[in-house]
Coordinates of C-alpha atoms in Angstrom, one line a residue:
M1 CA 89.2 60.8 67.8
K2 CA 89.3 62.0 71.4
T3 CA 88.0 65.4 72.2
H4 CA 89.1 67.4 75.2
P5 CA 86.9 69.8 77.1
P6 CA 87.7 73.5 76.5
A7 CA 90.1 75.1 78.9
R8 CA 88.3 77.0 81.6
P9 CA 89.2 80.7 82.0
R10 CA 91.7 81.3 84.7
I11 CA 91.1 83.8 87.5
L12 CA 94.1 84.8 89.7
L13 CA 93.0 85.2 93.4
H14 CA 95.2 87.6 95.4
D15 CA 94.9 87.0 99.1
P16 CA 95.5 90.0 101.5
T17 CA 94.4 88.1 104.6
L18 CA 97.7 89.0 106.3
R19 CA 97.5 92.6 105.3
D20 CA 93.9 93.8 105.1
G21 CA 93.1 91.4 108.0
H22 CA 95.4 93.4 110.2
H23 CA 92.8 96.2 110.3
A24 CA 90.5 93.9 112.3
V25 CA 93.0 93.3 115.1
G26 CA 94.7 96.6 115.4
H27 CA 97.7 95.5 113.3
Q28 CA 98.7 93.1 116.1
L29 CA 99.3 89.8 114.3
D30 CA 102.4 88.0 115.6
A31 CA 105.0 85.9 113.8
D32 CA 103.4 82.6 114.7
Q33 CA 100.0 83.7 113.4
L34 CA 101.5 85.0 110.1
R35 CA 103.5 81.7 109.7
A36 CA 100.5 79.5 110.4
Y37 CA 98.3 81.1 107.8
A38 CA 101.0 81.5 105.2
I39 CA 101.8 77.7 105.4
A40 CA 98.1 76.9 105.0
A41 CA 97.6 79.3 102.1
N42 CA 100.7 77.9 100.4
A43 CA 99.4 74.4 100.8
A44 CA 96.2 75.5 99.1
A45 CA 98.2 76.9 96.1
V46 CA 96.9 80.4 96.7
P47 CA 98.8 82.4 93.9
V48 CA 99.7 85.5 95.9
V49 CA 99.7 86.0 99.7
E50 CA 99.9 89.6 100.6
V51 CA 101.4 90.7 104.0
G52 CA 102.0 93.8 106.0
H53 CA 100.5 96.5 108.1
G54 CA 96.8 97.1 107.2
N55 CA 97.7 100.4 105.5
G56 CA 100.8 98.9 103.8
L57 CA 104.6 99.4 103.9
G58 CA 105.8 102.1 106.2
A59 CA 102.4 102.8 107.6
S60 CA 102.9 101.7 111.2
S61 CA 102.4 104.9 113.2
L62 CA 100.6 106.4 116.2
Q63 CA 98.1 108.1 113.9
I64 CA 96.7 104.9 112.3
G65 CA 98.1 102.2 114.6
R66 CA 101.5 100.7 115.3
S67 CA 101.9 97.1 114.2
K68 CA 103.2 94.4 116.5
L69 CA 106.0 93.5 114.1
D70 CA 108.1 95.7 111.8
D71 CA 107.8 95.3 108.0
A72 CA 111.0 93.3 107.8
T73 CA 110.0 90.7 110.4
M74 CA 106.6 90.2 108.7
L75 CA 108.0 89.8 105.3
T76 CA 110.8 87.5 106.4
T77 CA 108.4 85.3 108.3
V78 CA 105.9 84.9 105.5
R79 CA 108.6 84.5 102.8
E80 CA 110.1 81.5 104.6
A81 CA 106.6 79.9 104.7
L82 CA 105.9 80.3 101.0
T83 CA 107.5 77.6 98.9
S84 CA 105.3 78.0 95.9
S85 CA 102.9 81.0 96.4
R86 CA 104.2 84.4 95.6
M87 CA 104.4 87.1 98.2
G88 CA 102.7 90.4 97.7
V89 CA 103.0 93.8 99.5
F90 CA 101.0 97.0 99.3
M91 CA 102.2 100.6 99.5
A92 CA 100.5 104.0 99.4
P93 CA 102.8 106.9 98.7
G94 CA 102.9 109.2 101.7
W95 CA 103.0 106.3 104.1
G96 CA 105.7 104.3 102.4
T97 CA 108.8 105.3 100.5
S98 CA 111.1 104.0 97.7
D99 CA 113.4 102.7 100.5
D100 CA 110.5 100.7 101.8
L101 CA 109.9 99.2 98.4
K102 CA 113.6 98.3 98.0
A103 CA 113.6 96.6 101.4
A104 CA 110.4 94.7 100.6
V105 CA 111.8 93.3 97.3
H106 CA 115.1 92.5 99.2
H107 CA 113.0 90.5 101.6
G108 CA 111.4 88.5 98.8
A109 CA 108.3 90.4 97.7
D110 CA 107.3 89.3 94.2
V111 CA 104.2 91.4 93.6
V112 CA 104.1 95.1 94.7
R113 CA 100.9 97.1 94.6
I114 CA 101.1 100.9 94.6
A115 CA 97.9 102.5 95.7
A116 CA 96.4 106.0 95.2
H117 CA 93.2 107.8 95.9
C118 CA 90.9 107.2 92.9
T119 CA 91.6 110.6 91.3
E120 CA 95.3 110.8 92.1
A121 CA 97.0 108.2 89.9
D122 CA 99.8 110.6 89.2
V123 CA 101.3 110.0 92.6
T124 CA 102.1 106.4 91.6
E125 CA 104.4 107.3 88.8
R126 CA 107.7 107.3 90.6
H127 CA 107.0 104.3 92.8
L128 CA 105.7 102.1 89.9
G129 CA 109.0 102.9 88.1
V130 CA 111.0 101.9 91.2
V131 CA 109.2 98.6 91.4
R132 CA 109.8 97.8 87.7
D133 CA 113.5 98.8 88.2
L134 CA 113.7 96.3 91.1
G135 CA 112.4 93.5 89.0
A136 CA 109.1 92.8 90.9
E137 CA 105.7 92.8 89.4
A138 CA 104.2 96.3 89.6
Q139 CA 100.5 96.7 90.1
G140 CA 98.5 99.9 90.5
V141 CA 95.2 100.2 92.4
L142 CA 92.8 103.0 93.0
L143 CA 91.3 103.4 96.5
M144 CA 87.8 104.7 97.4
S145 CA 86.9 104.1 93.8
H146 CA 83.2 104.9 94.3
M147 CA 84.1 108.6 94.7
T148 CA 84.4 109.1 90.9
G149 CA 82.8 107.7 87.8
P150 CA 83.7 104.8 85.4
G151 CA 85.3 107.0 82.7
H152 CA 87.5 108.8 85.2
L153 CA 88.6 105.5 86.7
A154 CA 89.5 104.2 83.3
E155 CA 91.6 107.3 82.6
Q156 CA 93.4 106.9 85.9
C157 CA 94.1 103.2 85.3
A158 CA 95.4 104.1 81.8
L159 CA 97.8 106.5 83.5
M160 CA 99.1 103.9 85.8
L161 CA 99.6 101.6 82.9
R162 CA 101.7 104.3 81.2
Y163 CA 103.7 104.6 84.4
G164 CA 104.7 100.9 84.3
A165 CA 101.9 99.0 86.0
Q166 CA 101.5 95.4 84.8
A167 CA 98.0 95.1 86.3
V168 CA 95.6 97.9 87.3
G169 CA 92.3 98.0 89.1
I170 CA 89.9 99.3 91.8
M171 CA 89.2 98.8 95.4
D172 CA 85.7 99.2 96.9
S173 CA 87.3 100.5 100.1
A174 CA 83.9 101.5 101.7
G175 CA 81.9 98.4 100.6
H176 CA 79.6 100.8 98.7
Y177 CA 79.1 99.1 95.4
L178 CA 76.2 97.1 94.0
P179 CA 77.0 94.6 91.3
S180 CA 75.8 96.9 88.5
D181 CA 78.3 99.6 89.8
V182 CA 81.1 97.1 89.5
T183 CA 80.1 95.9 86.0
E184 CA 80.0 99.4 84.7
R185 CA 83.4 100.4 86.1
V186 CA 85.2 97.2 85.2
H187 CA 83.9 97.3 81.7
A188 CA 85.2 100.9 81.3
I189 CA 88.6 99.9 82.6
T190 CA 88.9 96.7 80.5
D191 CA 88.1 98.8 77.4
A192 CA 90.8 101.3 78.3
V193 CA 93.8 99.0 79.2
D194 CA 95.3 95.8 77.8
V195 CA 96.7 94.4 81.1
P196 CA 95.0 92.3 83.8
V197 CA 92.3 94.2 85.7
I198 CA 92.0 93.9 89.5
F199 CA 88.9 94.1 91.8
H200 CA 89.0 94.3 95.6
G201 CA 85.7 94.2 97.4
H202 CA 84.4 94.8 101.0
N203 CA 81.3 93.2 102.4
N204 CA 79.5 96.0 104.2
L205 CA 76.3 95.5 102.2
G206 CA 76.8 91.7 102.0
L207 CA 77.7 91.9 98.3
A208 CA 81.4 91.3 98.2
V209 CA 81.2 87.8 96.5
A210 CA 78.4 89.0 94.1
N211 CA 80.4 92.1 93.3
S212 CA 83.6 90.0 92.7
L213 CA 81.6 87.7 90.4
A214 CA 80.3 90.8 88.5
A215 CA 83.9 92.0 88.2
V216 CA 84.9 88.6 86.7
D217 CA 82.0 88.6 84.3
A218 CA 82.9 92.1 83.2
G219 CA 86.5 91.1 82.4
A220 CA 88.5 91.4 85.6
C221 CA 90.9 88.5 86.1
V222 CA 92.7 89.4 89.4
I223 CA 90.3 89.3 92.4
D224 CA 91.2 89.9 96.0
A225 CA 89.7 87.8 98.8
T226 CA 90.6 86.9 102.4
A227 CA 90.1 83.8 104.5
R228 CA 86.7 84.1 106.3
G229 CA 86.6 87.6 104.9
F230 CA 89.1 88.7 107.5
G231 CA 89.5 92.5 107.0
A232 CA 88.5 96.0 107.8
G233 CA 84.9 96.7 109.0
A234 CA 82.5 94.0 107.7
G235 CA 85.4 92.3 106.1
N236 CA 86.5 91.5 102.6
T237 CA 85.3 89.1 99.9
Q238 CA 85.4 85.7 101.5
L239 CA 88.1 83.6 99.8
E240 CA 86.9 80.1 100.4
V241 CA 83.4 81.0 99.3
L242 CA 84.7 82.8 96.2
V243 CA 86.8 79.8 95.2
A244 CA 83.7 77.6 95.4
V245 CA 81.5 80.2 93.5
L246 CA 84.0 80.6 90.7
E247 CA 84.4 76.9 90.3
R248 CA 80.6 76.5 90.0
H249 CA 80.6 79.4 87.5
G250 CA 83.1 77.7 85.3
F251 CA 86.3 79.5 86.2
D252 CA 89.6 77.9 87.2
T253 CA 91.4 79.3 90.2
G254 CA 94.1 76.6 90.7
I255 CA 93.3 76.6 94.4
G256 CA 92.4 73.3 96.2
L257 CA 88.9 73.6 97.7
R258 CA 89.6 71.3 100.6
E259 CA 92.9 73.0 101.3
I260 CA 91.5 76.5 101.2
L261 CA 88.7 75.4 103.6
A262 CA 91.4 74.2 105.9
A263 CA 93.2 77.5 105.6
A264 CA 90.0 79.3 106.4
D265 CA 89.8 77.3 109.6
I266 CA 93.4 78.3 110.4
A267 CA 92.4 81.9 110.0
A268 CA 89.3 81.6 112.2
N269 CA 91.2 79.8 114.9
H270 CA 94.5 81.6 114.9
L271 CA 94.0 85.2 113.5
M272 CA 90.7 86.5 114.7
K273 CA 88.5 86.7 117.8
A274 CA 85.4 86.3 115.6
P275 CA 84.8 86.3 111.8
P276 CA 83.7 89.7 110.5
S277 CA 80.0 90.5 110.6
I278 CA 77.7 93.0 109.0
D279 CA 76.6 95.2 111.8
P280 CA 74.7 98.6 111.7
I281 CA 78.1 100.4 111.7
A282 CA 79.3 98.5 108.6
V283 CA 76.1 99.4 106.8
A284 CA 76.4 103.1 107.8
S285 CA 80.0 103.1 106.6
A286 CA 78.9 101.7 103.2
I287 CA 76.1 104.1 102.7
A288 CA 78.3 107.1 103.8
G289 CA 81.0 105.9 101.5
V290 CA 83.7 106.0 104.2
F291 CA 86.7 103.6 104.4
A292 CA 85.7 100.5 106.2
G293 CA 88.9 100.7 108.3
F294 CA 87.4 103.7 110.1
K295 CA 85.1 101.5 112.2
R296 CA 87.3 101.1 115.2
P297 CA 88.4 104.8 115.6
V298 CA 84.8 105.9 114.9
L299 CA 83.4 103.7 117.6
Q300 CA 86.0 104.8 120.1
T301 CA 85.5 108.5 119.3
A302 CA 81.7 108.2 119.4
R303 CA 81.8 106.7 122.8
A304 CA 84.3 109.3 124.1
E305 CA 82.3 112.2 122.8
G306 CA 78.8 110.8 123.4
V307 CA 77.6 110.9 119.8
D308 CA 75.8 108.4 117.7
P309 CA 78.4 106.5 115.6
V310 CA 76.0 106.2 112.7
D311 CA 75.6 110.0 112.7
L312 CA 79.4 110.3 112.9
F313 CA 79.9 108.0 109.9
L314 CA 77.3 110.0 107.8
A315 CA 79.0 113.3 108.7
L316 CA 82.4 111.9 107.7
G317 CA 80.9 110.8 104.4
E318 CA 79.5 114.3 103.8
R319 CA 83.1 115.6 104.2
Q320 CA 84.4 112.9 101.9
V321 CA 87.2 111.8 104.3
V322 CA 89.7 109.2 103.2
A323 CA 92.2 106.9 104.8
G324 CA 95.0 109.0 106.4
Q325 CA 92.5 111.6 107.6
E326 CA 91.7 109.8 110.9
D327 CA 92.6 112.9 112.8
L328 CA 89.4 114.5 111.5
I329 CA 87.2 111.9 113.2
A330 CA 87.5 113.7 116.6
D331 CA 86.9 117.1 115.1
V332 CA 83.7 116.0 113.3
A333 CA 82.5 114.3 116.5
R334 CA 83.0 117.4 118.5
Q335 CA 81.1 119.4 115.8
L336 CA 78.2 117.0 116.0
K337 CA 78.2 117.2 119.8
A338 CA 78.1 120.9 119.8
A339 CA 75.3 121.0 117.2
T340 CA 73.0 118.9 119.5
R341 CA 73.4 121.1 122.6

């Protein structure tokens, strides 16, 4: 009698290259760039390709950067290129609105993530409900998740589940975690909810792949990763590396290795001037626990005010600034400058 090898556990990889990657280029990707990568990701059978301004739907602004294309153009361009992959979008209440969600689903978004600061899941209630009413898959994610403990994260994820989220999880927005941090938090969340758990890593300490593997081993089954790690600061979990690591670890991603390696080359050649790297500023951002996307404005402000960018990151960390508070960077820089006179 023939025996068949046991089925390997399936991990769903969610690819925000065309959203988080926007941080690295000032939100200036054009339609040809979006299309080229979307076609390559689709050919590799990437399950979900996320697109949009780096900070999500409705976020294009003078404060955090205007995108080259409006949301509708980005979504339409990518939707046309995806014949099998699903299209994802991201929205943080306060930047985006219910109207933005309706427009995104109208333009073909299949998966919609609603994000909140790690202690403020209650702000997702209305928008998760809107997404469910629109018929798209609703997911809830907690930003800057290192800023509270495992038990509180689990409680916040349970709240989002109650509001209608069909998957919940955490983002290591500052690249602050060690694998043990991830294990503890994901275990707490998987114990508290009965839906898929999400993990999104950043590579400021060079641990994004290791942290993602720790998340999988702790029970997460939706993992974010971008081609060549294209993303804010030191970049995200590197997608093509993670595919290979998960395959070696005995997990099935459904993604073709040769095809995702080709997509990584498309990303390197068409989307970025250079792949992300771990520089001293990225390390300072991680240690300070400050959003990786602050790198560009911190460097610009530090040069303008004549202060050390590492000192500026550490001072911002002491004040526990979060995305959306970019206007505080100049204030803190001036305070540092005055203190050294």
